[in-house]
Short mmCIF file of C-alpha atoms and ligand atoms in Angstrom, two decimals:
data_model
loop_
_atom_site.label_atom_id
_atom_site.label_comp_id
_atom_site.label_asym_id
_atom_site.label_seq_id
_atom_site.Cartn_x
_atom_site.Cartn_y
_atom_site.Cartn_z
CA MET A 1 0.00 0.00 0.00
CA LYS A 2 2.77 2.30 -1.04
CA ASN A 3 0.56 4.99 -2.42
CA LYS A 4 -1.55 5.46 0.69
CA TRP A 5 -1.02 8.62 2.66
CA ASN A 6 -0.54 7.83 6.33
CA LEU A 7 -0.41 9.96 9.45
CA VAL A 8 2.74 10.29 11.50
CA THR A 9 3.04 12.11 14.82
CA LEU A 10 6.04 14.20 15.79
CA LEU A 11 7.77 12.80 18.87
CA GLU A 12 10.71 15.14 19.11
CA SER A 13 12.85 17.50 17.09
CA LYS A 14 16.34 18.80 17.69
CA MET A 15 18.98 20.76 15.83
CA ILE A 16 21.74 18.53 14.47
CA GLY A 17 23.75 21.14 12.59
CA THR A 18 23.52 24.71 11.40
CA ASN A 19 20.04 25.11 9.91
CA VAL A 20 19.33 21.38 10.03
CA MET A 21 16.85 19.71 12.32
CA ALA A 22 16.23 16.05 13.07
CA LEU A 23 12.54 15.24 13.31
CA VAL A 24 11.51 11.93 14.80
CA PHE A 25 8.01 10.70 14.02
CA ASP A 26 5.94 7.94 15.51
CA ALA A 27 4.65 5.81 12.62
CA PRO A 28 3.13 2.55 13.87
CA TRP A 29 2.16 1.57 10.30
CA TRP A 30 5.69 2.00 8.92
CA PRO A 31 6.56 -1.23 7.05
CA GLY A 32 10.31 -0.68 7.36
CA HIS A 33 12.60 0.44 4.55
CA THR A 34 15.91 -0.16 2.87
CA PRO A 35 18.59 2.36 3.86
CA GLY A 36 18.72 5.13 1.26
CA GLN A 37 14.98 5.38 0.73
CA TYR A 38 12.84 8.48 1.22
CA ILE A 39 9.28 9.47 1.97
CA ASP A 40 6.94 12.03 0.49
CA ILE A 41 5.33 14.59 2.78
CA ARG A 42 2.07 16.31 1.94
CA LEU A 43 0.90 19.48 3.67
CA THR A 44 -2.64 20.77 3.23
CA ALA A 45 -3.63 24.38 3.93
CA ALA A 46 -7.05 25.45 5.21
CA ASN A 47 -8.08 26.43 1.66
CA GLY A 48 -7.28 22.95 0.33
CA TYR A 49 -3.96 23.91 -1.26
CA GLN A 50 -1.42 21.11 -1.03
CA ALA A 51 2.36 21.00 -1.20
CA GLU A 52 4.46 17.85 -1.50
CA ARG A 53 8.17 17.34 -0.92
CA SER A 54 10.51 14.36 -0.61
CA TYR A 55 12.72 13.71 2.45
CA SER A 56 15.25 10.96 2.99
CA VAL A 57 15.00 8.68 5.99
CA ALA A 58 17.90 8.90 8.46
CA SER A 59 16.74 6.23 10.85
CA THR A 60 17.60 2.64 10.29
CA ILE A 61 15.22 -0.17 9.42
CA GLU A 62 15.64 -1.81 12.80
CA GLU A 63 13.84 1.07 14.53
CA GLU A 64 10.32 -0.16 14.00
CA GLY A 65 7.45 2.28 13.87
CA ARG A 66 9.74 5.28 13.89
CA ILE A 67 10.90 7.59 11.11
CA GLU A 68 13.69 10.11 11.59
CA LEU A 69 14.27 12.83 9.01
CA GLY A 70 16.95 15.49 8.73
CA ILE A 71 15.60 18.70 7.32
CA GLU A 72 17.50 21.74 6.19
CA LEU A 73 15.80 25.08 6.65
CA LEU A 74 15.36 27.16 3.51
CA GLU A 75 14.14 30.49 4.88
CA GLU A 76 11.94 31.34 1.92
CA GLY A 77 10.93 27.74 1.32
CA GLU A 78 7.33 26.64 1.54
CA VAL A 79 7.62 23.33 3.41
CA SER A 80 10.89 23.24 5.38
CA PRO A 81 10.09 26.27 7.62
CA TYR A 82 6.74 24.69 8.49
CA LEU A 83 8.40 21.42 9.47
CA PHE A 84 10.95 23.32 11.55
CA ALA A 85 8.16 24.92 13.55
CA LEU A 86 6.23 21.69 14.21
CA GLU A 87 5.56 20.93 17.87
CA PRO A 88 5.62 17.44 19.36
CA GLY A 89 2.21 15.84 18.93
CA ALA A 90 1.61 17.50 15.56
CA GLN A 91 0.54 15.21 12.74
CA ILE A 92 1.42 15.25 9.08
CA GLU A 93 0.69 13.01 6.10
CA VAL A 94 3.46 10.96 4.54
CA ARG A 95 3.81 8.04 2.20
CA GLY A 96 6.60 5.62 1.59
CA PRO A 97 9.10 4.09 1.74
CA LEU A 98 9.98 5.26 -1.78
CA GLY A 99 12.96 4.97 -4.10
CA GLY A 100 14.35 1.85 -5.73
CA HIS A 101 17.94 2.55 -6.73
CA PHE A 102 19.82 4.52 -4.08
CA LEU A 103 19.71 1.54 -1.71
CA TRP A 104 22.19 -0.32 0.43
CA ASP A 105 22.02 -3.00 3.07
CA ILE A 106 24.49 -5.39 4.64
CA ALA A 107 23.65 -8.09 2.08
CA THR A 108 25.46 -5.92 -0.50
CA PRO A 109 29.07 -7.08 -0.93
CA GLY A 110 32.21 -4.95 -0.99
CA PRO A 111 33.55 -1.82 0.66
CA LEU A 112 30.98 0.93 1.13
CA VAL A 113 31.90 4.51 0.26
CA LEU A 114 29.51 7.28 1.30
CA ILE A 115 29.94 10.84 0.07
CA GLY A 116 27.56 13.48 1.37
CA GLY A 117 27.35 17.23 0.82
CA GLY A 118 25.43 19.24 3.45
CA SER A 119 22.06 17.62 4.14
CA GLY A 120 22.96 14.92 1.60
CA VAL A 121 24.37 13.04 4.59
CA VAL A 122 20.83 12.12 5.73
CA PRO A 123 20.15 8.94 3.67
CA LEU A 124 23.78 7.85 4.10
CA MET A 125 23.25 7.96 7.86
CA SER A 126 20.58 5.28 7.55
CA MET A 127 23.13 3.06 5.80
CA VAL A 128 25.80 3.65 8.45
CA ARG A 129 23.42 3.04 11.34
CA HIS A 130 22.19 -0.17 9.73
CA HIS A 131 25.77 -1.37 9.25
CA LYS A 132 26.61 -0.49 12.87
CA LEU A 133 23.67 -2.46 14.24
CA HIS A 134 24.96 -5.52 12.40
CA LEU A 135 28.60 -4.95 13.17
CA SER A 136 29.02 -8.41 14.67
CA ASP A 137 28.17 -9.98 11.27
CA ASP A 138 29.58 -7.15 9.22
CA SER A 139 32.80 -6.30 11.04
CA GLU A 140 35.09 -7.07 8.13
CA ARG A 141 33.48 -4.47 5.90
CA GLU A 142 35.38 -1.27 5.23
CA VAL A 143 33.13 1.78 5.36
CA PHE A 144 34.38 5.18 4.18
CA PHE A 145 32.40 8.35 4.80
CA LEU A 146 33.41 11.67 3.25
CA ILE A 147 31.37 14.66 4.34
CA SER A 148 31.66 18.05 2.71
CA ALA A 149 30.20 20.93 4.73
CA LYS A 150 30.55 24.70 4.81
CA THR A 151 31.77 24.85 8.41
CA ILE A 152 32.20 22.42 11.28
CA GLY A 153 28.74 23.45 12.47
CA HIS A 154 27.27 22.21 9.22
CA VAL A 155 28.55 18.64 9.73
CA LEU A 156 25.46 16.63 10.65
CA TYR A 157 25.52 13.77 13.19
CA LYS A 158 29.12 14.70 14.00
CA ASP A 159 29.27 13.20 17.51
CA GLU A 160 27.60 9.99 16.49
CA LEU A 161 29.93 9.55 13.51
CA GLU A 162 33.05 10.37 15.49
CA LYS A 163 32.04 7.78 18.05
CA PHE A 164 31.60 5.20 15.29
CA SER A 165 35.06 5.91 13.97
CA ARG A 166 36.58 5.57 17.47
CA ASP A 167 34.80 2.26 18.04
CA ASP A 168 35.48 0.61 14.70
CA VAL A 169 38.85 0.51 12.96
CA ASN A 170 37.15 -0.29 9.65
CA PHE A 171 35.05 2.89 9.71
CA HIS A 172 36.90 5.81 8.13
CA LEU A 173 35.42 9.27 8.52
CA ALA A 174 36.82 12.22 6.56
CA LEU A 175 35.55 15.79 6.77
CA THR A 176 36.21 18.65 4.42
CA LEU A 177 35.15 22.19 5.29
CA THR A 178 34.61 24.42 2.31
CA GLU A 179 34.04 27.87 3.85
CA GLU A 180 35.64 28.12 7.23
CA ALA A 181 37.78 25.76 9.33
CA PRO A 182 38.42 26.17 13.07
CA ILE A 183 41.91 27.03 14.27
CA GLY A 184 44.05 23.91 14.49
CA TRP A 185 41.80 22.00 12.08
CA THR A 186 43.56 18.89 10.77
CA GLY A 187 40.95 17.69 8.29
CA TYR A 188 40.52 18.92 4.74
CA ALA A 189 39.54 22.51 4.13
CA ARG A 190 38.62 22.82 0.48
CA ARG A 191 36.13 21.60 -2.06
CA ALA A 192 36.57 17.90 -2.76
CA ASP A 193 38.84 17.23 -5.72
CA GLU A 194 40.54 14.34 -7.47
CA VAL A 195 43.63 14.50 -5.24
CA MET A 196 41.44 14.14 -2.17
CA ILE A 197 39.47 11.27 -3.71
CA ASN A 198 42.68 9.43 -4.60
CA GLU A 199 44.11 9.95 -1.12
CA LEU A 200 40.99 8.64 0.54
CA PHE A 201 39.82 5.90 -1.80
CA GLY A 202 42.81 5.13 -4.04
CA GLU A 203 43.46 1.85 -2.23
CA LEU A 204 39.97 0.62 -3.16
CA HIS A 205 40.47 0.27 -6.92
CA ASP A 206 40.82 -3.54 -6.86
CA LYS A 207 38.27 -4.10 -4.10
CA ARG A 208 35.00 -3.43 -5.98
CA PRO A 209 33.73 -0.61 -3.80
CA LEU A 210 30.21 0.78 -4.11
CA PHE A 211 29.79 4.55 -3.99
CA TYR A 212 26.76 6.50 -2.79
CA VAL A 213 26.86 10.22 -3.52
CA CYS A 214 24.15 12.52 -2.19
CA GLY A 215 23.60 16.25 -1.92
CA SER A 216 22.74 19.22 -4.09
CA ASN A 217 22.64 18.87 -7.82
CA SER A 218 26.02 20.53 -8.35
CA PHE A 219 27.70 18.61 -5.53
CA VAL A 220 26.55 15.26 -6.93
CA GLU A 221 27.49 16.22 -10.50
CA THR A 222 30.99 17.26 -9.41
CA LEU A 223 31.73 14.37 -7.08
CA SER A 224 30.42 11.63 -9.34
CA GLY A 225 32.43 13.17 -12.17
CA ILE A 226 35.58 13.12 -10.05
CA LEU A 227 35.05 9.44 -9.16
CA VAL A 228 34.76 8.54 -12.83
CA ALA A 229 37.83 10.62 -13.67
CA ALA A 230 39.71 8.82 -10.87
CA GLY A 231 39.01 5.55 -12.67
CA PHE A 232 36.11 4.09 -10.72
CA ASN A 233 33.45 2.18 -12.65
CA PRO A 234 30.45 4.46 -13.38
CA LYS A 235 28.17 1.48 -12.69
CA SER A 236 29.49 1.34 -9.11
CA ILE A 237 28.39 4.93 -8.38
CA LYS A 238 24.84 5.63 -7.25
CA THR A 239 23.58 9.15 -6.91
CA GLU A 240 20.71 10.98 -5.22
CA ARG A 241 20.15 14.66 -5.94
CA PHE A 242 18.09 16.83 -3.60
CA GLY A 243 17.36 19.45 -6.28
CA MET B 1 -6.73 14.13 4.40
CA ILE B 2 -5.94 16.41 7.32
CA ILE B 3 -5.52 20.16 7.42
CA ASN B 4 -2.10 21.21 8.67
CA ASP B 5 -2.79 24.04 11.10
CA GLY B 6 -0.76 27.11 10.34
CA PHE B 7 0.46 25.89 6.96
CA ILE B 8 0.38 28.88 4.67
CA PRO B 9 0.97 28.42 0.94
CA LYS B 10 3.82 30.49 -0.45
CA ARG B 11 3.38 29.58 -4.07
CA GLN B 12 0.67 30.76 -6.40
CA VAL B 13 -1.74 28.14 -7.60
CA ASN B 14 -1.16 27.76 -11.31
CA PRO B 15 -3.54 25.68 -13.45
CA LYS B 16 -0.56 24.70 -15.61
CA VAL B 17 1.03 22.88 -12.68
CA PRO B 18 -0.10 19.26 -12.05
CA PRO B 19 -1.02 18.10 -8.52
CA GLY B 20 1.87 17.82 -6.05
CA GLN B 21 4.24 19.75 -8.35
CA TYR B 22 5.82 23.19 -7.80
CA VAL B 23 7.44 25.57 -10.25
CA VAL B 24 11.19 26.06 -10.40
CA ASN B 25 13.17 28.63 -12.34
CA ASP B 26 16.43 26.69 -12.28
CA PHE B 27 16.78 23.27 -13.90
CA PRO B 28 17.33 20.43 -11.41
CA VAL B 29 18.62 17.00 -12.47
CA LEU B 30 17.35 13.49 -11.73
CA SER B 31 19.85 10.74 -12.44
CA LEU B 32 20.89 7.37 -11.12
CA GLY B 33 24.63 7.72 -11.47
CA PRO B 34 27.41 9.81 -12.99
CA THR B 35 26.80 11.80 -16.15
CA PRO B 36 28.27 9.83 -19.10
CA ASP B 37 30.65 11.58 -21.44
CA ILE B 38 29.48 11.04 -25.02
CA SER B 39 31.41 12.66 -27.84
CA ILE B 40 29.34 13.55 -30.91
CA ASN B 41 32.08 11.87 -32.99
CA ASP B 42 31.23 8.51 -31.45
CA TRP B 43 27.52 9.16 -30.99
CA LYS B 44 25.14 6.86 -32.80
CA LEU B 45 21.40 6.47 -32.62
CA GLU B 46 20.01 3.09 -33.57
CA ILE B 47 16.38 2.53 -34.45
CA ALA B 48 15.52 -1.15 -34.41
CA GLY B 49 12.99 -3.79 -33.44
CA LEU B 50 9.70 -4.12 -35.29
CA VAL B 51 10.59 -1.80 -38.15
CA GLU B 52 11.00 -2.49 -41.86
CA ALA B 53 13.99 -0.23 -42.39
CA PRO B 54 16.21 -0.25 -39.30
CA GLN B 55 18.68 2.64 -39.20
CA VAL B 56 21.76 3.79 -37.42
CA PHE B 57 22.32 7.53 -37.51
CA THR B 58 25.64 9.26 -36.94
CA TRP B 59 25.56 12.75 -35.49
CA THR B 60 26.16 14.36 -38.89
CA GLU B 61 23.36 12.35 -40.45
CA PHE B 62 20.99 13.09 -37.58
CA GLU B 63 21.68 16.81 -37.76
CA ARG B 64 20.57 16.88 -41.40
CA LEU B 65 17.07 15.58 -40.61
CA PRO B 66 14.19 18.07 -40.62
CA ARG B 67 13.80 19.82 -37.28
CA VAL B 68 10.83 20.78 -35.18
CA GLU B 69 10.42 22.82 -32.00
CA MET B 70 8.19 22.30 -28.98
CA LYS B 71 7.56 24.97 -26.35
CA THR B 72 5.96 23.37 -23.35
CA ASP B 73 6.08 22.54 -19.63
CA ILE B 74 8.05 19.67 -18.15
CA HIS B 75 7.29 17.78 -14.94
CA CYS B 76 9.80 15.74 -12.93
CA VAL B 77 8.60 13.01 -10.57
CA THR B 78 10.76 14.56 -7.83
CA LYS B 79 8.08 17.34 -7.82
CA TRP B 80 9.50 20.24 -9.79
CA SER B 81 7.89 21.57 -12.94
CA LYS B 82 9.48 23.99 -15.37
CA LEU B 83 7.18 26.06 -17.52
CA ASP B 84 7.44 27.17 -21.15
CA THR B 85 10.69 25.42 -21.99
CA LEU B 86 11.80 25.42 -25.62
CA TRP B 87 13.20 22.23 -27.15
CA GLY B 88 14.29 21.44 -30.70
CA GLY B 89 14.99 18.18 -32.46
CA VAL B 90 13.61 15.56 -34.79
CA SER B 91 9.96 14.60 -34.52
CA MET B 92 9.15 11.03 -33.55
CA ASP B 93 6.43 11.02 -36.25
CA PHE B 94 9.12 11.65 -38.85
CA LEU B 95 11.38 8.87 -37.51
CA ILE B 96 8.50 6.40 -37.24
CA GLU B 97 7.74 7.05 -40.90
CA GLN B 98 11.39 6.75 -41.96
CA VAL B 99 11.96 3.34 -40.40
CA ILE B 100 8.43 2.12 -41.24
CA VAL B 101 7.31 0.87 -37.85
CA SER B 102 5.32 -2.35 -38.10
CA GLU B 103 1.61 -2.46 -37.26
CA SER B 104 2.37 -5.07 -34.64
CA ALA B 105 4.56 -2.71 -32.54
CA THR B 106 2.75 -1.65 -29.37
CA HIS B 107 5.56 -0.05 -27.33
CA LEU B 108 8.74 1.92 -27.67
CA ILE B 109 11.69 1.07 -25.44
CA ALA B 110 14.21 3.91 -25.23
CA HIS B 111 17.75 2.90 -24.30
CA SER B 112 20.50 5.19 -23.02
CA TYR B 113 24.29 5.21 -23.06
CA ASP B 114 24.43 4.67 -19.29
CA GLY B 115 22.35 1.49 -19.45
CA TYR B 116 19.07 3.19 -18.55
CA SER B 117 15.86 2.29 -20.32
CA THR B 118 12.24 3.38 -20.25
CA ASN B 119 9.04 2.14 -21.89
CA LEU B 120 6.21 4.01 -23.59
CA PRO B 121 3.06 2.98 -25.44
CA ILE B 122 3.51 3.82 -29.09
CA GLU B 123 0.49 6.18 -29.11
CA ASP B 124 2.37 8.40 -26.69
CA VAL B 125 5.18 9.11 -29.12
CA ARG B 126 2.89 9.70 -32.16
CA GLY B 127 0.80 12.62 -33.28
CA GLY B 128 3.20 15.47 -32.50
CA LYS B 129 3.63 14.44 -28.87
CA ALA B 130 7.32 13.49 -28.90
CA MET B 131 10.71 14.09 -30.44
CA ILE B 132 14.39 13.32 -30.13
CA ALA B 133 15.63 16.60 -28.70
CA THR B 134 19.10 17.96 -29.37
CA SER B 135 18.59 21.58 -28.28
CA PHE B 136 17.23 23.33 -25.20
CA GLU B 137 16.49 27.07 -25.40
CA LYS B 138 18.24 27.12 -28.81
CA GLU B 139 21.51 25.75 -27.38
CA PRO B 140 22.86 22.18 -27.51
CA ILE B 141 21.51 20.21 -24.52
CA SER B 142 24.12 20.13 -21.78
CA THR B 143 25.31 16.67 -20.76
CA PRO B 144 23.73 16.58 -17.28
CA HIS B 145 20.40 17.29 -18.98
CA GLY B 146 20.79 14.47 -21.49
CA GLY B 147 22.92 15.80 -24.34
CA PRO B 148 23.82 15.17 -27.09
CA ALA B 149 20.29 13.80 -27.60
CA ARG B 150 17.41 12.80 -25.36
CA LEU B 151 13.91 11.58 -25.90
CA PHE B 152 11.35 14.32 -25.24
CA VAL B 153 7.82 13.27 -24.24
CA PRO B 154 6.65 16.19 -22.12
CA HIS B 155 3.10 15.02 -21.38
CA LEU B 156 4.56 12.26 -19.14
CA TYR B 157 6.83 12.60 -16.09
CA PHE B 158 10.28 13.51 -17.33
CA TRP B 159 11.96 10.18 -16.48
CA LYS B 160 10.17 8.89 -19.60
CA SER B 161 12.20 11.40 -21.64
CA ALA B 162 15.32 9.21 -21.55
CA LYS B 163 18.60 11.15 -21.48
CA TRP B 164 21.74 10.18 -23.46
CA LEU B 165 19.64 8.26 -25.94
CA SER B 166 21.42 5.42 -27.77
CA LYS B 167 18.66 3.25 -29.18
CA LEU B 168 14.94 3.23 -29.92
CA GLU B 169 13.46 -0.22 -29.99
CA PHE B 170 9.93 -0.91 -31.19
CA VAL B 171 8.42 -3.99 -29.60
CA ASN B 172 5.21 -5.94 -29.27
CA GLY B 173 4.24 -6.06 -25.61
CA ASP B 174 5.43 -3.92 -22.74
CA ILE B 175 8.90 -4.14 -21.18
CA PRO B 176 9.10 -2.03 -17.99
CA GLY B 177 12.33 0.04 -17.86
CA PHE B 178 14.78 1.07 -15.18
CA TRP B 179 12.54 3.08 -12.84
CA GLU B 180 9.43 1.16 -13.87
CA VAL B 181 10.82 -2.01 -12.26
CA ARG B 182 11.98 -0.02 -9.23
CA GLY B 183 8.66 1.07 -7.80
CA TYR B 184 7.75 3.90 -10.16
CA HIS B 185 4.58 4.00 -12.20
CA ASN B 186 4.54 2.22 -15.54
CA TYR B 187 2.86 5.07 -17.45
CA GLY B 188 3.58 8.28 -15.51
CA ASP B 189 0.83 10.79 -16.24
CA PRO B 190 1.56 13.89 -14.12
CA TRP B 191 -2.06 15.04 -14.24
CA LYS B 192 -3.15 11.79 -12.60
CA GLU B 193 -0.14 11.98 -10.30
CA GLN B 194 1.06 8.54 -11.40
CA ARG B 195 4.38 8.68 -9.57
CA TYR B 196 4.66 5.29 -7.94
CA LEU B 197 3.65 1.72 -8.67
CA ASP B 198 0.05 1.70 -7.48
CA ASP B 199 -0.88 5.35 -8.12
C1 LIG C 301 14.71 12.20 -3.20
C2 LIG C 301 14.85 13.49 -2.41
C3 LIG C 301 15.25 13.43 -1.10
C4 LIG C 301 15.39 14.61 -0.35
N1 LIG C 301 15.81 14.54 0.94
C5 LIG C 301 15.98 15.66 1.67
C6 LIG C 301 16.46 15.60 3.02
O1 LIG C 301 16.73 14.52 3.56
N2 LIG C 301 16.62 16.78 3.70
C7 LIG C 301 16.34 17.98 3.11
O2 LIG C 301 16.48 19.01 3.78
N3 LIG C 301 15.88 18.06 1.83
C8 LIG C 301 15.70 16.93 1.11
N4 LIG C 301 15.22 17.03 -0.19
C9 LIG C 301 14.82 18.35 -0.72
C10 LIG C 301 13.37 18.64 -0.29
O3 LIG C 301 12.49 17.75 -0.96
C11 LIG C 301 12.88 20.07 -0.61
O4 LIG C 301 13.18 20.36 -1.94
C12 LIG C 301 13.48 21.13 0.29
O5 LIG C 301 13.20 20.85 1.66
C13 LIG C 301 12.96 22.51 -0.05
O6 LIG C 301 11.56 22.57 0.13
P1 LIG C 301 10.87 23.91 0.65
O7 LIG C 301 9.40 23.74 0.43
O8 LIG C 301 11.32 24.28 2.00
O9 LIG C 301 11.42 25.01 -0.33
P2 LIG C 301 10.73 25.47 -1.70
O10 LIG C 301 9.49 26.23 -1.42
O11 LIG C 301 10.63 24.30 -2.60
O12 LIG C 301 11.83 26.46 -2.21
C14 LIG C 301 13.13 25.99 -2.64
C15 LIG C 301 13.98 27.20 -2.88
O13 LIG C 301 13.39 27.98 -3.90
C16 LIG C 301 13.20 29.31 -3.48
N5 LIG C 301 11.88 29.84 -3.93
C17 LIG C 301 10.94 30.42 -3.16
N6 LIG C 301 9.88 30.80 -3.89
C18 LIG C 301 10.10 30.44 -5.13
C19 LIG C 301 9.35 30.54 -6.33
N7 LIG C 301 8.16 31.11 -6.38
N8 LIG C 301 9.88 30.01 -7.44
C20 LIG C 301 11.09 29.44 -7.41
N9 LIG C 301 11.85 29.33 -6.30
C21 LIG C 301 11.38 29.82 -5.16
C22 LIG C 301 13.23 29.26 -1.99
O14 LIG C 301 13.83 30.46 -1.50
C23 LIG C 301 14.07 28.10 -1.64
O15 LIG C 301 15.42 28.45 -1.47
C24 LIG C 301 15.11 15.86 -0.95
C25 LIG C 301 14.70 15.91 -2.29
C26 LIG C 301 14.57 14.75 -3.02
C27 LIG C 301 14.14 14.83 -4.47
#
């Protein structure tokens, strides 16, 4: 019953980065999803006007009856400011899970490479969390996560990801800050380029990695182009563009 | 349906915009992977399947065919619509006549250089409804948007307008394409909001 609109109820919301909020909804009907999928949201105004938008799911499939989103505020936007202002207990209509290509689960073989720009980290987070929950069966897998963000404040789920990389030697987190880096910053501080991609993923050429690139249109275009230029198989690169 | 208290529309209602869509002024991209790099020197378009005179066009040959223009709105399943866009190319009616498509053909399968495919009933590419587009707003189509050549069937969601077109195959019986086997609607009429499988 994919196409049915269902009600979800906001449980809590909290800021997880500059201008980005995590919203956790109670959704008893949620059938579960594959990491990488998204939902559609529909808002209806008093005069009957409706707006629909898509949002990726950040929670993992093991969290039954719960959907977590990560929403970036666009000040002049129609839907994101409304979602930002939602109070716990508020209900909205959603449908899903949706999307049939930008998918990953632990049954997929090979090293996993996640590349997220800004809020493009959201669906990748579902993949990482799923992998983490199955770490006992999936401990041999190498997971690489490159996040590009304007400033350190724009890096979503930073504490959670840093904890993962402390706990698991096979989880490699790399951050690049494109506008402003704090004093003493030891990570990258520039737009991702081929040199960076080779440094981070060069060792993976013979290991059949799978790449998931998500973010704005221009971010995805650039990064997927760099991966191809660096010699990775275009068929091993999956993309999701937020607009 | 519920009313979302305090939700105030910010966009004007426009009768040209199908349900659930909103108007953009920029030109977003929907794709499944990296943009392929196709040189017009290597480009070929094959027309095959249930046709009497199969053809393979090179770029130079294709450019010599009679051209048409369509000025119309386009609707992407990811919810954006772009109004009054101008596209130029070769009409599907002309190509169908050239290759003499058999009476028994019911569907067109469009194949792309990146391995993508999509399916359309043959009626939907006849009668001035479709073309192979090579220009957008009088300029060559940029690669992210499907250049050198893409199918253009604007009355359906835009994933049906396959980018980086390599082959048109006329068949008897339907063969769901890339998105059509991945949970998206088989036909994709924006006015009926046929986004997903059971819509
Ligand atoms: C598959 C998918 C997954 C996505 N996942 C996420 C996610 O996880 N997190 C996330 O934050 N986003 C995600 N998005 C993007 C999301 O769907 C929305 O596009 C985004 O939240 C903006 O919606 P909005 O209504 O707030 O802004 P909109 O009202 O759509 O406005 C977008 C921009 O256009 C400008 N604008 C305002 N008025 C107009 C006008 N009249 N004409 C043109 N432009 C105007 C606005 O200033 C704003 O900057 C995803 C998109 C897709 C397709």
